[in-house]
Amino acid sequence: MLSSTEVNQNAAYLEKQASRESNARSYPRRIPIAIREAQGIHVTDMDGKTYYDCLAGAGTLALGHNHPVVINAMKELLDSGAPLHTLDFPTSVKEKFVDEVFASLPPEFAKRAKIQFCGPTGGDAVEAALKLVKTATGNRTLFSFHGGYHGSTHGTLSISGTLSPKQKVQSLLPDTHFLPYPYEYRCPFGVGKEGHHLSSRYIENLLDDPESGIVAAAGMIMEIVQGEGGSIPAPVEWIKEIRRITSERNIPLIIDEVQTGLGRTGKLFAFEHAGIIPDVIVLSKAIGGSLPLSVVIYDERLDQWSPGAHIGTFRGNQLAMAAGTAALQYIKGNEIPNQVAVLGQRLMKHLQSVKQYSHFIGDVRGRGLMIGVEIVNPTNQSKGHNSYPGYPELATKIQQECLKRGLILEVGGRHSAVIRFLPPLIITNEQVDDIAEIFSEAVQKAEASIL
Ligand code: PMP
């Protein structure tokens, strides 16, 4: 039996953290554990309890924790005597990484592609993308979408939908405009599935209206599946329309693949679902094979930057490049994106059947292994088109019931009422079934507590 000091280790770590770290800390408030070790889809906390990790570093850990391929690549680099920190000097490790990334892009994009190493956060790479298109076009207007999330810096927060972190920060970027994203369950036009036609029509009209109030665009940024906004997949037809509309008007289209990139949605890059070629893509999270790394890849015509136009000390993280190359090779070599598509459908089917008996699940949606379950309160008045107000208290209860049963899930999206599944891409069929079973039990238990 564990002694009382051993059983309370999580609490002790959390208490110490609360006393020393800033009030901005976030995940441990909802998932109150300290982590001792991790392997694959599992993490073990300081009290010895093991969980399924369906947060996976907020979608970073495509191959799960400590995948042997990634660990070996790091060990090899460490043993080789190669430098770890190289600013933006060329190295053989970097060259291999760029070769691998370019070989992974659609050839039409790759043959005109330039790459810039950034920050190494997703937010810094988005910043770079914004500066790139502003410089290239000489314009200042940026378009993004309601529900979009692109980072936590001044610039990226300015183009993100999330309101609470913006509320108290003055002087965000001017000339940013938000457009309606095709969110079927909460359709901004009140028509549901067909709403995306109205969205693209609205956008096209706005761009051509000489009295729209909005001066010429520098660029438009979007996610193919909104992550933090609540795992919302955009219809393929709409994505194609947005590409047509922006191409015809020479507006650089930036696809933020920070969360969707490297197989998460069932394609290596999410934009491939629509067969479009973006002008700019932003990659981070999975691209570093679990270490910090970010890049912007863009069409060479946009390369109007002067030397030093986007700098940053940590652009030469060799360990991350080695880990990223290994992860990318593994993902492609083992056809992980195809497996993700199948596994995603399996999980989705399970979650749809939970929805059948639940009174409080409004929507189950997603693409690949990026799935959201929106918890709503049907006893409140409908918001139109069969959608009901979010029920964040119940979503949190379900999250906590999952945690008790050894399943880590994050809650996000509109009104923090969307339970998000972001497991590592190496999850097995059996694990999908087990996770769905735990979720189902947790939903029943949480619902019983409020009925
Ligand atoms: N873009 C998207 C789509 C993201 O999901 C995130 C992070 N959740 C970011 C940008 C920002 O990345 P980072 O937190 O590394 O700055």
Coordinates of C-alpha atoms and ligand atoms in Angstrom, one line a residue, residues 27 58 120-124 126 149-153 156 223 225 227-228 256-260 282 284-285, ligand 1:
Y27 CA -4.0 23.0 -18.3
A58 CA -2.3 19.8 -27.6
P120 CA 10.0 28.1 -32.7
T121 CA 6.3 28.4 -31.7
G122 CA 3.3 28.2 -33.9
G123 CA 2.5 31.7 -32.9
D124 CA 5.9 33.0 -34.1
V126 CA 2.0 32.8 -37.9
Y149 CA -7.0 30.4 -33.3
H150 CA -3.5 31.3 -34.4
G151 CA -1.6 32.0 -31.2
S152 CA -1.1 34.1 -28.1
T153 CA 1.1 37.0 -29.2
T156 CA -1.8 36.3 -33.5
E223 CA -7.6 26.6 -40.5
V225 CA -10.4 22.2 -39.3
G227 CA -8.9 23.3 -33.5
E228 CA -9.3 25.6 -30.5
D256 CA -2.6 27.4 -40.6
E257 CA -1.6 23.8 -40.4
V258 CA -0.1 24.1 -36.9
Q259 CA -2.6 21.7 -35.4
T260 CA -3.8 19.8 -38.5
V282 CA 2.3 27.4 -41.3
S284 CA 4.6 23.7 -35.9
K285 CA 3.6 21.2 -33.2
Ligands
PMP1 N1 -2.3 27.9 -34.8 C1 -3.1 26.9 -34.5 C2 -4.1 26.4 -35.4 C3 -3.0 26.4 -33.2 O1 -3.8 25.3 -32.8 C4 -2.0 26.9 -32.3 C5 -1.8 26.3 -30.9 N2 -2.9 25.7 -30.4 C6 -1.2 28.0 -32.7 C7 -1.4 28.4 -34.0 C8 -0.2 28.6 -31.8 O2 0.8 27.7 -31.6 P1 1.8 28.0 -30.3 O3 1.0 27.7 -29.1 O4 2.9 27.0 -30.5 O5 2.2 29.4 -30.4

